[in-house]
Amino acid sequence: MAGAARRADSASALPLPLGAQAQRRPAPDRNSQGAAAAHPANNPAPDPRPGAAACGRPRIPARPVERHARRLACRPPNRRPHGPEGFFPSIQYARIVALFEKLGYPDKVASLLARLCVNRTPNGAWRDRKVAEAVTWSERQALKSPHLPQGSPCSPALANLCAYRLDIRLTALAQSLGASYSRYADDLVFSGDHDFARAAERFHIQVAAIALEEGFRVNTRKTRLMREGTRQQVTGVVINRHPNIARDEYDKLKATLTNCVRHGPASQNREGRTDFRAYLAGRISYVNMVNANRATRLQRLADAIVWS
């Protein structure tokens, strides 16, 4: 869908963040006729591996941020992103049990596997007032219940499988308007031309309705329309023409490294990080993932720092 001729048109991207679970899907009845159809031998589950499906087809996106950004940079320039509200906590234990049962596992095995994959926030954590006030009531209820924990190696694949129907339906909806759809975790992004931009508000309502039907909720507060000519930033990466680091973020990191060279790293470690050197190396590695040329200049400054 990309190209010089197509890029001359305005495009619209609608990033939608998914939020707290709106409804729970009941576990399938293993005694019903549909149980046989749900068995892996009769109805294979979508491949949860990164890059399992090609761009432009219904897929389970579990790719790194940089690859997601590069795919978006090749699409029409106007975008609409939505911000998610507790994506992993919204996927509760009952839904994971139902997923394993649909994959053909016996009830007891599905329950045991689900218990290995979920976690819940201990009640003692809510005694800290700052922690309790940092989340909404609905988010707190989701965190108190067994849910997919963020950071677990199995959470992205299971979340992608749970969101498979959502991806299929949103892909079809986007294609009906000549737009394209992609998702990275809980960030949904729709890219299209002028016609899509004009229909973006109505389109947003349809997306929210589909998300509710599939057990998710769109966080409308983080939904925005990014038109051509403005900075388009998704998952922290600027994607107007090619993936890039935001200018202010790059300048801030460059200034930190420069001051480390001139005044010593201790003067810049204002947050008291235990391994400030590893922290800076990680920030540079992130820049290198998105824009290697900029990372090279930052690495030269890092190599000039004198670590005592």
Short mmCIF file of C-alpha atoms in Angstrom, two decimals:
data_model
loop_
_atom_site.label_atom_id
_atom_site.label_comp_id
_atom_site.label_asym_id
_atom_site.label_seq_id
_atom_site.Cartn_x
_atom_site.Cartn_y
_atom_site.Cartn_z
CA MET A 1 0.00 0.00 0.00
CA ALA A 2 3.02 2.23 0.21
CA GLY A 3 4.68 4.09 -2.59
CA ALA A 4 5.55 7.53 -3.83
CA ALA A 5 2.21 8.03 -5.54
CA ARG A 6 0.22 6.80 -2.59
CA ARG A 7 2.27 8.82 -0.12
CA ALA A 8 1.31 12.01 -1.90
CA ASP A 9 -2.20 11.47 -0.52
CA SER A 10 -3.07 12.27 3.04
CA ALA A 11 -3.53 9.31 5.29
CA SER A 12 -4.92 8.71 8.67
CA ALA A 13 -3.78 6.50 11.46
CA LEU A 14 -6.01 5.55 14.32
CA PRO A 15 -4.06 3.99 17.20
CA LEU A 16 -6.44 2.47 19.74
CA PRO A 17 -5.30 1.35 23.19
CA LEU A 18 -7.18 -1.58 24.59
CA GLY A 19 -8.38 -1.45 28.14
CA ALA A 20 -9.99 -3.33 30.95
CA GLN A 21 -11.93 -6.42 30.01
CA ALA A 22 -15.51 -5.57 29.23
CA GLN A 23 -16.88 -9.09 29.34
CA ARG A 24 -15.71 -12.61 30.02
CA ARG A 25 -16.13 -15.25 27.42
CA PRO A 26 -17.49 -18.45 28.97
CA ALA A 27 -15.45 -21.60 28.67
CA PRO A 28 -16.62 -23.76 25.76
CA ASP A 29 -18.85 -26.73 26.48
CA ARG A 30 -16.65 -29.73 25.86
CA ASN A 31 -19.73 -31.98 25.57
CA SER A 32 -21.24 -29.95 22.72
CA GLN A 33 -20.80 -30.67 19.03
CA GLY A 34 -18.62 -27.59 18.74
CA ALA A 35 -15.99 -29.18 20.96
CA ALA A 36 -14.79 -31.42 18.16
CA ALA A 37 -14.47 -28.50 15.78
CA ALA A 38 -12.40 -26.61 18.34
CA HIS A 39 -9.84 -29.42 18.64
CA PRO A 40 -6.44 -28.51 17.18
CA ALA A 41 -6.63 -31.38 14.72
CA ASN A 42 -9.82 -29.96 13.18
CA ASN A 43 -9.32 -26.23 13.68
CA PRO A 44 -5.64 -25.30 14.13
CA ALA A 45 -4.95 -22.32 16.35
CA PRO A 46 -3.20 -19.31 14.82
CA ASP A 47 0.55 -19.40 15.03
CA PRO A 48 1.55 -17.13 17.95
CA ARG A 49 5.16 -16.80 16.83
CA PRO A 50 6.52 -13.39 15.80
CA GLY A 51 6.00 -12.76 12.11
CA ALA A 52 3.79 -15.83 11.72
CA ALA A 53 1.69 -14.06 9.11
CA ALA A 54 2.59 -11.63 6.39
CA CYS A 55 1.88 -7.91 6.44
CA GLY A 56 -1.57 -7.03 5.19
CA ARG A 57 -3.18 -10.35 6.21
CA PRO A 58 -4.93 -11.19 9.48
CA ARG A 59 -2.11 -11.84 11.88
CA ILE A 60 -1.03 -12.17 15.47
CA PRO A 61 1.45 -9.30 15.82
CA ALA A 62 4.07 -10.12 18.42
CA ARG A 63 6.99 -8.27 16.83
CA PRO A 64 9.45 -5.86 18.36
CA VAL A 65 8.59 -2.17 18.47
CA GLU A 66 11.08 -1.34 15.72
CA ARG A 67 9.62 -3.82 13.21
CA HIS A 68 6.13 -2.59 13.97
CA ALA A 69 7.25 1.00 13.40
CA ARG A 70 8.93 0.15 10.08
CA ARG A 71 5.77 -1.52 8.85
CA LEU A 72 3.73 1.58 9.75
CA ALA A 73 6.24 3.94 8.13
CA CYS A 74 5.51 2.28 4.78
CA ARG A 75 1.81 3.14 4.99
CA PRO A 76 -0.20 6.25 4.12
CA PRO A 77 0.76 9.24 6.29
CA ASN A 78 -2.38 10.00 8.38
CA ARG A 79 -2.90 7.73 11.37
CA ARG A 80 -5.27 7.24 14.26
CA PRO A 81 -3.84 5.54 17.40
CA HIS A 82 -5.66 4.50 20.58
CA GLY A 83 -4.03 3.98 23.97
CA PRO A 84 -4.76 0.84 25.99
CA GLU A 85 -5.85 0.63 29.58
CA GLY A 86 -4.48 -2.47 31.31
CA PHE A 87 -4.28 -4.87 28.36
CA PHE A 88 -2.64 -7.83 30.10
CA PRO A 89 -4.59 -7.49 33.37
CA SER A 90 -7.79 -7.46 31.34
CA ILE A 91 -7.12 -11.05 30.24
CA GLN A 92 -8.25 -13.01 33.27
CA TYR A 93 -7.77 -16.58 34.43
CA ALA A 94 -11.17 -17.80 33.14
CA ARG A 95 -10.32 -16.63 29.64
CA ILE A 96 -6.97 -18.44 29.65
CA VAL A 97 -8.67 -21.65 30.84
CA ALA A 98 -11.19 -21.35 28.00
CA LEU A 99 -8.33 -20.81 25.53
CA PHE A 100 -6.49 -23.98 26.59
CA GLU A 101 -9.76 -25.95 26.51
CA LYS A 102 -10.41 -24.72 22.99
CA LEU A 103 -6.93 -25.87 22.02
CA GLY A 104 -7.98 -29.38 23.03
CA TYR A 105 -6.61 -29.79 26.55
CA PRO A 106 -8.72 -31.61 29.17
CA ASP A 107 -10.41 -29.45 31.79
CA LYS A 108 -7.95 -30.22 34.59
CA VAL A 109 -4.91 -29.77 32.37
CA ALA A 110 -6.25 -26.49 31.00
CA SER A 111 -6.86 -25.23 34.53
CA LEU A 112 -3.35 -26.23 35.64
CA LEU A 113 -1.68 -24.59 32.63
CA ALA A 114 -3.71 -21.43 33.16
CA ARG A 115 -2.60 -21.24 36.79
CA LEU A 116 1.03 -21.41 35.67
CA CYS A 117 0.49 -18.47 33.31
CA VAL A 118 -1.40 -16.02 35.54
CA ASN A 119 -0.61 -13.97 38.61
CA ARG A 120 -2.34 -11.45 40.84
CA THR A 121 -1.22 -8.41 42.79
CA PRO A 122 -0.92 -9.21 46.54
CA ASN A 123 -3.38 -7.38 48.78
CA GLY A 124 -0.48 -5.92 50.76
CA ALA A 125 0.63 -3.91 47.72
CA TRP A 126 -2.50 -1.77 47.92
CA ARG A 127 -1.61 -0.53 51.40
CA ASP A 128 0.83 1.85 49.75
CA ARG A 129 -1.28 4.93 49.07
CA LYS A 130 0.76 5.98 46.04
CA VAL A 131 0.28 2.56 44.45
CA ALA A 132 -3.45 2.54 45.18
CA GLU A 133 -3.98 6.01 43.73
CA ALA A 134 -1.96 5.29 40.59
CA VAL A 135 -4.65 3.04 39.09
CA THR A 136 -8.39 3.32 38.64
CA TRP A 137 -10.91 1.21 40.54
CA SER A 138 -11.54 -1.07 37.55
CA GLU A 139 -7.82 -1.56 36.98
CA ARG A 140 -7.36 -2.38 40.66
CA GLN A 141 -10.09 -5.03 40.51
CA ALA A 142 -8.45 -6.61 37.46
CA LEU A 143 -5.03 -6.65 39.15
CA LYS A 144 -6.48 -8.25 42.28
CA SER A 145 -7.80 -11.17 40.21
CA PRO A 146 -5.58 -13.77 38.50
CA HIS A 147 -4.52 -12.29 35.15
CA LEU A 148 -1.74 -12.40 32.57
CA PRO A 149 1.26 -10.61 34.10
CA GLN A 150 3.15 -8.10 32.00
CA GLY A 151 6.73 -9.23 31.48
CA SER A 152 6.03 -12.95 31.51
CA PRO A 153 7.46 -14.71 28.42
CA CYS A 154 4.16 -16.50 27.78
CA SER A 155 1.86 -13.49 28.19
CA PRO A 156 2.34 -11.97 24.69
CA ALA A 157 1.59 -15.23 22.87
CA LEU A 158 -1.47 -16.00 25.02
CA ALA A 159 -2.72 -12.42 24.72
CA ASN A 160 -2.33 -12.59 20.94
CA LEU A 161 -4.33 -15.81 20.81
CA CYS A 162 -7.06 -14.26 22.94
CA ALA A 163 -7.11 -11.24 20.62
CA TYR A 164 -7.08 -13.28 17.41
CA ARG A 165 -10.78 -12.72 16.62
CA LEU A 166 -10.31 -9.03 17.40
CA ASP A 167 -7.47 -8.84 14.87
CA ILE A 168 -9.50 -10.64 12.22
CA ARG A 169 -12.54 -8.39 12.62
CA LEU A 170 -10.57 -5.13 12.77
CA THR A 171 -8.54 -6.11 9.71
CA ALA A 172 -11.76 -6.69 7.78
CA LEU A 173 -13.24 -3.42 9.05
CA ALA A 174 -10.15 -1.44 8.02
CA GLN A 175 -10.04 -3.07 4.58
CA SER A 176 -13.71 -2.17 4.00
CA LEU A 177 -12.62 1.51 4.09
CA GLY A 178 -9.41 1.00 2.15
CA ALA A 179 -7.29 1.34 5.29
CA SER A 180 -4.79 -0.97 6.98
CA TYR A 181 -4.61 -2.23 10.55
CA SER A 182 -1.77 -3.29 12.82
CA ARG A 183 -1.43 -4.00 16.52
CA TYR A 184 1.53 -4.07 18.88
CA ALA A 185 0.36 -5.45 22.24
CA ASP A 186 -2.45 -3.07 23.21
CA ASP A 187 -1.76 -0.33 20.65
CA LEU A 188 -4.07 -0.53 17.63
CA VAL A 189 -3.13 1.59 14.62
CA PHE A 190 -5.21 2.24 11.50
CA SER A 191 -3.66 3.94 8.47
CA GLY A 192 -5.57 5.29 5.50
CA ASP A 193 -6.03 8.09 2.99
CA HIS A 194 -8.20 11.23 2.89
CA ASP A 195 -11.43 9.24 2.71
CA PHE A 196 -10.50 7.29 5.81
CA ALA A 197 -9.58 10.51 7.64
CA ARG A 198 -13.04 11.93 6.97
CA ALA A 199 -14.71 8.79 8.35
CA ALA A 200 -12.36 8.44 11.34
CA GLU A 201 -14.88 9.49 13.99
CA ARG A 202 -17.54 7.02 12.88
CA PHE A 203 -14.85 4.41 12.38
CA HIS A 204 -13.70 4.86 15.98
CA ILE A 205 -17.19 4.01 17.25
CA GLN A 206 -17.22 0.80 15.21
CA VAL A 207 -13.80 -0.20 16.53
CA ALA A 208 -14.89 0.39 20.12
CA ALA A 209 -18.00 -1.74 19.58
CA ILE A 210 -16.00 -4.63 18.14
CA ALA A 211 -13.50 -4.43 21.01
CA LEU A 212 -16.34 -4.66 23.55
CA GLU A 213 -17.79 -7.69 21.79
CA GLU A 214 -14.39 -9.39 21.93
CA GLY A 215 -13.91 -8.71 25.67
CA PHE A 216 -11.75 -5.58 25.54
CA ARG A 217 -12.32 -1.87 25.99
CA VAL A 218 -10.81 0.99 24.01
CA ASN A 219 -9.35 3.79 26.07
CA THR A 220 -10.83 6.78 24.27
CA ARG A 221 -8.68 9.21 26.26
CA LYS A 222 -5.61 7.96 24.43
CA THR A 223 -7.22 7.89 21.00
CA ARG A 224 -5.93 10.50 18.58
CA LEU A 225 -5.89 11.32 14.89
CA MET A 226 -2.42 12.04 13.49
CA ARG A 227 -2.60 13.72 10.11
CA GLU A 228 0.09 14.13 7.51
CA GLY A 229 2.38 17.03 8.34
CA THR A 230 2.31 16.46 12.09
CA ARG A 231 4.57 14.26 14.18
CA GLN A 232 3.17 10.74 14.11
CA GLN A 233 4.40 8.76 17.08
CA VAL A 234 3.36 5.19 17.88
CA THR A 235 4.83 3.04 20.67
CA GLY A 236 7.31 5.83 21.33
CA VAL A 237 8.72 5.83 17.79
CA VAL A 238 8.22 8.60 15.22
CA ILE A 239 7.01 7.00 11.97
CA ASN A 240 6.29 9.85 9.52
CA ARG A 241 8.72 8.83 6.77
CA HIS A 242 10.92 6.27 8.50
CA PRO A 243 11.24 5.03 12.11
CA ASN A 244 13.09 7.57 14.23
CA ILE A 245 13.58 8.67 17.81
CA ALA A 246 11.73 11.79 18.88
CA ARG A 247 13.99 14.84 18.64
CA ASP A 248 13.50 15.91 22.26
CA GLU A 249 14.26 12.41 23.54
CA TYR A 250 17.43 12.19 21.43
CA ASP A 251 18.61 15.65 22.47
CA LYS A 252 18.06 14.87 26.14
CA LEU A 253 20.09 11.65 25.96
CA LYS A 254 22.85 13.38 23.97
CA ALA A 255 23.04 16.17 26.57
CA THR A 256 23.27 13.62 29.38
CA LEU A 257 26.17 11.83 27.67
CA THR A 258 27.92 15.13 26.90
CA ASN A 259 27.68 16.23 30.53
CA CYS A 260 28.96 12.83 31.63
CA VAL A 261 32.07 13.42 29.51
CA ARG A 262 32.58 16.96 30.84
CA HIS A 263 31.55 16.63 34.48
CA GLY A 264 31.63 12.91 35.18
CA PRO A 265 28.78 10.35 35.19
CA ALA A 266 28.03 10.86 38.90
CA SER A 267 26.81 14.40 38.16
CA GLN A 268 24.12 13.06 35.79
CA ASN A 269 22.90 10.11 37.85
CA ARG A 270 20.26 12.23 39.59
CA GLU A 271 17.90 9.31 40.13
CA GLY A 272 20.56 7.27 41.93
CA ARG A 273 20.56 4.28 39.58
CA THR A 274 22.72 1.44 40.88
CA ASP A 275 24.21 0.69 37.45
CA PHE A 276 24.09 3.99 35.59
CA ARG A 277 26.53 2.76 32.96
CA ALA A 278 24.25 -0.14 32.00
CA TYR A 279 21.27 2.22 31.98
CA LEU A 280 22.95 4.52 29.44
CA ALA A 281 24.04 1.52 27.36
CA GLY A 282 20.46 0.33 27.26
CA ARG A 283 19.19 3.71 26.13
CA ILE A 284 21.78 3.80 23.34
CA SER A 285 20.85 0.25 22.29
CA TYR A 286 17.24 1.32 21.97
CA VAL A 287 18.23 4.23 19.73
CA ASN A 288 20.39 1.85 17.68
CA MET A 289 17.39 -0.42 17.14
CA VAL A 290 15.45 2.47 15.61
CA ASN A 291 18.14 4.65 14.00
CA ALA A 292 21.66 3.22 13.81
CA ASN A 293 23.24 6.45 12.52
CA ARG A 294 22.10 8.45 15.52
CA ALA A 295 23.18 5.68 17.85
CA THR A 296 26.69 5.79 16.41
CA ARG A 297 27.07 9.42 17.43
CA LEU A 298 25.78 8.66 20.91
CA GLN A 299 28.13 5.70 21.26
CA ARG A 300 31.14 7.90 20.52
CA LEU A 301 30.16 10.11 23.46
CA ALA A 302 29.61 7.09 25.70
CA ASP A 303 33.07 5.72 24.84
CA ALA A 304 34.60 9.04 25.92
CA ILE A 305 33.12 8.85 29.46
CA VAL A 306 35.65 8.17 32.20
CA TRP A 307 34.20 5.67 34.67
CA SER A 308 35.97 5.63 38.00
#
